[in-house]
mmCIF file of C-alpha atoms and ligand atoms in Angstrom:
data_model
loop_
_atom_site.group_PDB
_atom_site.id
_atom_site.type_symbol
_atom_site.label_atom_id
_atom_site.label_comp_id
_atom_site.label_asym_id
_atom_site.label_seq_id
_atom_site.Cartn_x
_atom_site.Cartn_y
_atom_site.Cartn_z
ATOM 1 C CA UNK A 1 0.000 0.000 0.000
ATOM 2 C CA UNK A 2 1.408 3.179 -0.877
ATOM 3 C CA UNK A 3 1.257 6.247 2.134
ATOM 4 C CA UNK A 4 1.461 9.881 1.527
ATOM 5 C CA UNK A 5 4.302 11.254 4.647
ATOM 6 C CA UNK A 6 3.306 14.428 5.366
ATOM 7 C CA UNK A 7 5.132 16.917 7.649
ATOM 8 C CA UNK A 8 4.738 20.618 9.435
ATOM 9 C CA UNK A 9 2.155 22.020 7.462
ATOM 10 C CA UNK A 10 2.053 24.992 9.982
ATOM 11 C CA UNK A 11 -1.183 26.411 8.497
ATOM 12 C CA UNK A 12 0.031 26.683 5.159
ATOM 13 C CA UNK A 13 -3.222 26.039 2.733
ATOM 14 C CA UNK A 14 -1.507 26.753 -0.449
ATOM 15 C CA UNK A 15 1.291 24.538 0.067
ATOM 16 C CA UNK A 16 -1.070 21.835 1.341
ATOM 17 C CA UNK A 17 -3.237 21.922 -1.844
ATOM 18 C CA UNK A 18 -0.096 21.735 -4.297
ATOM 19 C CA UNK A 19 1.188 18.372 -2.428
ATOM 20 C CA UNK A 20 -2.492 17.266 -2.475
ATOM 21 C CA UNK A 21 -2.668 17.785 -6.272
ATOM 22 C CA UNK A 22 0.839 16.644 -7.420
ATOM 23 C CA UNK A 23 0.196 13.554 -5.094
ATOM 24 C CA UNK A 24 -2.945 12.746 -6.688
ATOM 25 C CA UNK A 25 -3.032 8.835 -7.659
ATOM 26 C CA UNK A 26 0.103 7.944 -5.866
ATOM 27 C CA UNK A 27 -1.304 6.743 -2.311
ATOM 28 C CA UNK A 28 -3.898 5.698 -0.555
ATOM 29 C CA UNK A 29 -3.393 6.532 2.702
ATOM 30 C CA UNK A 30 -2.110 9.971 4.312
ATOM 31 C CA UNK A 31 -0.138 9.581 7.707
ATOM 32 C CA UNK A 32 1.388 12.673 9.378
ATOM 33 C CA UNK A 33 4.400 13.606 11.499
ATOM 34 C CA UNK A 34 2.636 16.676 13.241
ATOM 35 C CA UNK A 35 2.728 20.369 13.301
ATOM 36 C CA UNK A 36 -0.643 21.052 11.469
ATOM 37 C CA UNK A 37 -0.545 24.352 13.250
ATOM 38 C CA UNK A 38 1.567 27.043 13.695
ATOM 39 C CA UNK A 39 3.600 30.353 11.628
ATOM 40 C CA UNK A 40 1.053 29.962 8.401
ATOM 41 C CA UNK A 41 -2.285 31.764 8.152
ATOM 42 C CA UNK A 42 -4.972 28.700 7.918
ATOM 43 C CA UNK A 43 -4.321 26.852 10.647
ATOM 44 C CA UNK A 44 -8.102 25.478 10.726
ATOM 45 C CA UNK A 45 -7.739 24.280 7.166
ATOM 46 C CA UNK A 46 -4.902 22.126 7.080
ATOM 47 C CA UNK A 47 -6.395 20.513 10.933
ATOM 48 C CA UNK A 48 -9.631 20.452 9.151
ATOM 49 C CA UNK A 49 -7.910 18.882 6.143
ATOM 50 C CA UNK A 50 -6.136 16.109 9.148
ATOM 51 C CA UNK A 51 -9.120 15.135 10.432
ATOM 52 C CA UNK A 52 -10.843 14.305 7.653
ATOM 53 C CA UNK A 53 -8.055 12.619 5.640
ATOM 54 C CA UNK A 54 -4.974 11.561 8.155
ATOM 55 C CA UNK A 55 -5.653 8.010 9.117
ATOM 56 C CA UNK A 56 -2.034 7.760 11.611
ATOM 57 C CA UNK A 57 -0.640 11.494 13.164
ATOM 58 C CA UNK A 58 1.544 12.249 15.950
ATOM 59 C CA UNK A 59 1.308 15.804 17.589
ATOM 60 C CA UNK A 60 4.056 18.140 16.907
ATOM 61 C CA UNK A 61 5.462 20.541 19.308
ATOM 62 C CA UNK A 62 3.575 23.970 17.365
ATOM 63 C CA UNK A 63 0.075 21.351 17.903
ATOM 64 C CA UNK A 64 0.873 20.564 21.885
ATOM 65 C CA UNK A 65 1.393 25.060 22.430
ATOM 66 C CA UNK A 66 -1.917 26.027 20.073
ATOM 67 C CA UNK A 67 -3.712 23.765 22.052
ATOM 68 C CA UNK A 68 -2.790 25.056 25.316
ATOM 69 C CA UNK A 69 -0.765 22.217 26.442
ATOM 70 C CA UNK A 70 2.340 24.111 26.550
ATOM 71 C CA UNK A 71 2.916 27.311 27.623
ATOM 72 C CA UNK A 72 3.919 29.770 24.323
ATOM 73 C CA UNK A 73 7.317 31.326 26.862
ATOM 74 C CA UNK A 74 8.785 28.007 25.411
ATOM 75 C CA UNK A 75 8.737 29.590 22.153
ATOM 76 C CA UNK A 76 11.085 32.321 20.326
ATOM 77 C CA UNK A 77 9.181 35.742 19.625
ATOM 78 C CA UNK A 78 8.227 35.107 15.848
ATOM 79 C CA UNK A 79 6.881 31.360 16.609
ATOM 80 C CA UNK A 80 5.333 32.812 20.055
ATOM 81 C CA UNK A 81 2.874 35.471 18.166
ATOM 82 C CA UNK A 82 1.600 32.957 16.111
ATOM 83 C CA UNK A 83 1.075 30.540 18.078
ATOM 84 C CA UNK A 84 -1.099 32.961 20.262
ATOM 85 C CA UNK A 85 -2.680 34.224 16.846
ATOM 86 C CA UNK A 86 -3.040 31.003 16.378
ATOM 87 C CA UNK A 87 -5.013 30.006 19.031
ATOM 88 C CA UNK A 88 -7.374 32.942 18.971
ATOM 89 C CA UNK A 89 -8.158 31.446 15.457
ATOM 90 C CA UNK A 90 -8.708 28.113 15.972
ATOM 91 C CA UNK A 91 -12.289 26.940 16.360
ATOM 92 C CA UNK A 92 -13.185 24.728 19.221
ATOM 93 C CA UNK A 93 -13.077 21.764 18.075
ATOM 94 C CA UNK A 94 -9.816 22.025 15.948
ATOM 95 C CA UNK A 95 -8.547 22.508 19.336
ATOM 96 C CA UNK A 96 -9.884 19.973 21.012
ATOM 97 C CA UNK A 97 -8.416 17.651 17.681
ATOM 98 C CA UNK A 98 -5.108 19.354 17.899
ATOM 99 C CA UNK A 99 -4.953 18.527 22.203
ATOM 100 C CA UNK A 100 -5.860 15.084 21.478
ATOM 101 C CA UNK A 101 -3.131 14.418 19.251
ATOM 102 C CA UNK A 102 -1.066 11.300 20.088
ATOM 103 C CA UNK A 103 2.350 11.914 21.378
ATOM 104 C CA UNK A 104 4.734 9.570 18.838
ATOM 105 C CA UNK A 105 6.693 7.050 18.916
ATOM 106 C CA UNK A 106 3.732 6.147 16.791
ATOM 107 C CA UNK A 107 3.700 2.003 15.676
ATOM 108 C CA UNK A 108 1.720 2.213 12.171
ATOM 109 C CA UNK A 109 1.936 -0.887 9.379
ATOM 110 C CA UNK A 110 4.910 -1.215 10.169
ATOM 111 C CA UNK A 111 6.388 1.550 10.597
ATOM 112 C CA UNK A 112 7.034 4.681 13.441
ATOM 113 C CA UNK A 113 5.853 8.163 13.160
ATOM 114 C CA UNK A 114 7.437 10.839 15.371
ATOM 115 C CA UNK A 115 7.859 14.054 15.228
ATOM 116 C CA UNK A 116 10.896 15.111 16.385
ATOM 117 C CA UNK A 117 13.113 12.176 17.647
ATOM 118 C CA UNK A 118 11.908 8.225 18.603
ATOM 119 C CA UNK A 119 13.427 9.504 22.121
ATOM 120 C CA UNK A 120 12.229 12.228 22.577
ATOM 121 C CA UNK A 121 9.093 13.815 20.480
ATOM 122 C CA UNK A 122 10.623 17.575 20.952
ATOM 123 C CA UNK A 123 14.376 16.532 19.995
ATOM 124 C CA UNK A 124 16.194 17.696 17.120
ATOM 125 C CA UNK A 125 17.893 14.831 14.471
ATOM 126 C CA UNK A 126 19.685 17.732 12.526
ATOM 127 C CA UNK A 127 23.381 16.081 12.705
ATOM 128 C CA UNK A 128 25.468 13.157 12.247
ATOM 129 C CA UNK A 129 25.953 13.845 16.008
ATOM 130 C CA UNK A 130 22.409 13.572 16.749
ATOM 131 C CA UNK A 131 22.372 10.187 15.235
ATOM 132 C CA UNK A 132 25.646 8.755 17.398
ATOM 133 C CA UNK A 133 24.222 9.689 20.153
ATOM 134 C CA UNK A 134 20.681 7.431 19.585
ATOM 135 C CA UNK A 135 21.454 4.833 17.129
ATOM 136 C CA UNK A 136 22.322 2.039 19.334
ATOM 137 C CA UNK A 137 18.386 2.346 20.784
ATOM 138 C CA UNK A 138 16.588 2.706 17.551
ATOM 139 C CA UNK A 139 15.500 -0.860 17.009
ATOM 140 C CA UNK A 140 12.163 0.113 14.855
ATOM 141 C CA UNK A 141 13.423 -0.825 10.989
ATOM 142 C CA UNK A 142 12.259 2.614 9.525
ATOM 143 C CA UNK A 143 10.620 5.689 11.149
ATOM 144 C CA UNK A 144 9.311 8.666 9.633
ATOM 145 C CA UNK A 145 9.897 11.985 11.411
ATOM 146 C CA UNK A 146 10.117 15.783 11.138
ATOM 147 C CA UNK A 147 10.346 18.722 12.618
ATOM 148 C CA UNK A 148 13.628 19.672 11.268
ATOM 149 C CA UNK A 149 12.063 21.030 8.174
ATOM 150 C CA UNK A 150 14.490 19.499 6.262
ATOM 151 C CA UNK A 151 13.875 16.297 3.683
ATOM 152 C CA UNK A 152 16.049 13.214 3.904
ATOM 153 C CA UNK A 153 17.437 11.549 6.834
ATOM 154 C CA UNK A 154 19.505 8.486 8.042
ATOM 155 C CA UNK A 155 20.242 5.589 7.733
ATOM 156 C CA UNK A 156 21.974 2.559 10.371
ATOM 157 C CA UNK A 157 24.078 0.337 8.868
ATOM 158 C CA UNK A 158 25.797 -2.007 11.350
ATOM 159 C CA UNK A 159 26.271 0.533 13.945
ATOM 160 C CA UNK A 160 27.699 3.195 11.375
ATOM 161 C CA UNK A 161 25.570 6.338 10.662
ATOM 162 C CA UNK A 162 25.003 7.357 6.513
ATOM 163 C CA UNK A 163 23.381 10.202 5.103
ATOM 164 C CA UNK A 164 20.498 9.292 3.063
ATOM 165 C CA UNK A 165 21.186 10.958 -0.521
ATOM 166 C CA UNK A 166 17.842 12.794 -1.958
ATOM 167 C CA UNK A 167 18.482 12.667 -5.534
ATOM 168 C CA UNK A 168 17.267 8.672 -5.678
ATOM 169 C CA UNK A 169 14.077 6.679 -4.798
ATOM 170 C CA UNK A 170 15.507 5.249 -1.775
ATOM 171 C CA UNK A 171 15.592 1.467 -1.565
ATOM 172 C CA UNK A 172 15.203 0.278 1.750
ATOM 173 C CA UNK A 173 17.127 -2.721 2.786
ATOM 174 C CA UNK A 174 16.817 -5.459 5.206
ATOM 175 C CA UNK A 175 18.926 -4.872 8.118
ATOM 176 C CA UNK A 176 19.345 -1.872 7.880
ATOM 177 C CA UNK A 177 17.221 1.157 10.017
ATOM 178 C CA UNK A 178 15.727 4.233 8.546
ATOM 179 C CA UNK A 179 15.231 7.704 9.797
ATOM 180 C CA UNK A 180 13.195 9.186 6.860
ATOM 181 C CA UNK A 181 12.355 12.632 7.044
ATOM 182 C CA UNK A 182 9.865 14.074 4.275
ATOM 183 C CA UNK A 183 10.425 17.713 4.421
ATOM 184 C CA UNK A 184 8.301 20.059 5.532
ATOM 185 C CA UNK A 185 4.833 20.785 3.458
ATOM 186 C CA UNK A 186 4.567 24.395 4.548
ATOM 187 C CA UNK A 187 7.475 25.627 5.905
ATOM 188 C CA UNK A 188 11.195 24.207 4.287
ATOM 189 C CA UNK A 189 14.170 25.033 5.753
ATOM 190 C CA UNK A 190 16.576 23.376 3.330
ATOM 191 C CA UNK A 191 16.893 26.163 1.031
ATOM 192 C CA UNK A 192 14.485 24.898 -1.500
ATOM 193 C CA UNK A 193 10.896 27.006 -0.963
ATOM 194 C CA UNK A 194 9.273 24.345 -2.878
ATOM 195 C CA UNK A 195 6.697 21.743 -0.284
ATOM 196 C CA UNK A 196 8.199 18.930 0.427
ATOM 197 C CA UNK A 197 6.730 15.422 1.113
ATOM 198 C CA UNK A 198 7.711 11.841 0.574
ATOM 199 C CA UNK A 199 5.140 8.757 -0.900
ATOM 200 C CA UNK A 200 6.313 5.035 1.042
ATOM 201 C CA UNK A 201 5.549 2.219 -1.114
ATOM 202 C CA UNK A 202 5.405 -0.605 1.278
ATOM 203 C CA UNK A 203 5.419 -3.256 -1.118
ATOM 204 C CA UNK A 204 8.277 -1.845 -3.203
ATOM 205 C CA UNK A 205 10.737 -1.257 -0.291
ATOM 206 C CA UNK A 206 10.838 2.315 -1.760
ATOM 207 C CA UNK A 207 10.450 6.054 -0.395
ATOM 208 C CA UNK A 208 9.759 9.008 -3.185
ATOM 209 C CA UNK A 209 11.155 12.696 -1.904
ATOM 210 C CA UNK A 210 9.223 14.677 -3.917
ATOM 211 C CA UNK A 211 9.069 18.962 -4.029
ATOM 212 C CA UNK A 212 6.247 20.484 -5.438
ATOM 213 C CA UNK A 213 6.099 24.907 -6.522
ATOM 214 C CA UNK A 214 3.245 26.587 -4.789
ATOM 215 C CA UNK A 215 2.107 29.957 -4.725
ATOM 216 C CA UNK A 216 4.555 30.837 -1.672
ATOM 217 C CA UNK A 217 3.508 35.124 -2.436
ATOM 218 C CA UNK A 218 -0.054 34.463 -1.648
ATOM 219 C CA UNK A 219 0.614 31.999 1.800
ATOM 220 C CA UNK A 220 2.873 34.844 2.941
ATOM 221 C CA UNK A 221 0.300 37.501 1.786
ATOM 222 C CA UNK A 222 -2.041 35.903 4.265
ATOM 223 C CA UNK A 223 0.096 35.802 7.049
ATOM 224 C CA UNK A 224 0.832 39.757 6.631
ATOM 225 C CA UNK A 225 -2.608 40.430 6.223
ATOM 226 C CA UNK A 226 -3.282 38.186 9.697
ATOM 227 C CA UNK A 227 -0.543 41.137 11.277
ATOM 228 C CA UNK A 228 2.217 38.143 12.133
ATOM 229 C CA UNK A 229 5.953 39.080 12.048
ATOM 230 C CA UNK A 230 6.891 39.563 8.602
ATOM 231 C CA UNK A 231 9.864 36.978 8.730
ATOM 232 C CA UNK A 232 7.022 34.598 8.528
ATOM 233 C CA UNK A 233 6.043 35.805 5.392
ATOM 234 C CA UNK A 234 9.202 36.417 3.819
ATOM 235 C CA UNK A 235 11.252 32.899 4.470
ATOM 236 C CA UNK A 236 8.417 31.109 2.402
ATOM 237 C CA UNK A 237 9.657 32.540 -0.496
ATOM 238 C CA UNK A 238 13.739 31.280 0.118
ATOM 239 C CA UNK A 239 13.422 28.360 1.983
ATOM 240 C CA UNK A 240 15.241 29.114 5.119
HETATM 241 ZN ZN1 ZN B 301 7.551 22.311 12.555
#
């Protein structure tokens, strides 16, 4: 069965929609690493979108502070004001979705979700270091996560730690353990402004990194209009 990895949205309709489209006919299930909410401008969209179309999510750590779980001082100023716009916008019970929210290490067909690290949901897995540090206690064959905003991953190869290289369908192999990271649909960080998300087909052994152009003016547009700090607005368009 082929799965649609999704990945911090953060209220981002118009990046949402693209993946939707260019994804069209390539899965049949959606399964999500968290961070519905958060920096973009339609945060009850893309829960609304969740709830009716996410059949496995984990919450993110933007989903656990809109909901009031967390307090927003755990946030830096730019992710603070919209997480307070945030929830002032949210409807009731895209609140009450977003507090329910499972916290990951997420067991799913056979795979994990998390969102940040299978340790730890709010950890980082940015470096090699990260990696070192955990790979001796990952023991789940492949696990999607995010957080990082950035599309790829690891792999662990008899106790070594590998890059996994984004230009090729990657070919998962027995005995080895996967970190897969699809990107992030409305908010990249790896330079590319383009949404990223990844399609798993199960039966193949194989995960697709795929980018898809949206219309990053008019997402940023709407978070202007909404009066959140303008950085918001202008990193959709690079990437960073
Ligand atoms: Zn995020």
């Amino acid at each position: 069965m082929p799965f649609l990895i999704v990945s911090d949205i953060h209220g981002n309709r118009e990046a949402l929609e693209a993946v939707v489209d260019d994804a069209r006919g390539r899965y049949d299930r959606v399964v999500c690493l968290g961070d519905l909410a958060g920096y973009g401008a339609d945060p009850n969209f893309t829960v609304e979108w969740a709830r009716t179309n996410v059949t496995a999510i984990v919450r993110g750590n933007h989903d656990k502070v809109c909901a009031g779980l967390e307090p927003v001082t755990s946030f830096r100023p730019a992710a603070r004001a919209a997480a307070e716009w945030t929830q002032n916008a949210l409807t009731v019970e895209n609140r009450a979705y977003l507090e329910r929210l499972p916290r990951g290490p997420l067991p799913y067909e056979g795979f994990d979700l998390v969102h940040g690290s299978p340790l730890n949901e709010d950890d980082y897995l940015l470096t090699m270091a990260d990696l070192h540090t955990i790979r001796n206690e990952i023991e789940t064959p492949l696990s999607f996560f995010g957080h990082t905003h950035l599309q790829g991953g690891f792999l662990i190869a008899r106790g070594s730690v590998k890059t996994i290289d984004l230009h090729l369908a990657l070919e998962l192999e027995a005995n080895y353990r996967y970190l897969v990271n699809p990107g992030s649909v409305g908010q990249p960080r790896d330079g590319d402004p383009r949404a990223a998300y990844a399609v798993y087909r199960a039966e193949d052994h194989v995960v697709e990194f795929r980018r898809v152009a949206y219309d990053t003016f008019a997402a940023g547009e709407k978070i202007r209009a909404a009066g959140l700090p303008d950085s918001l607005a202008s990193r959709l368009l690079t990437g960073v």
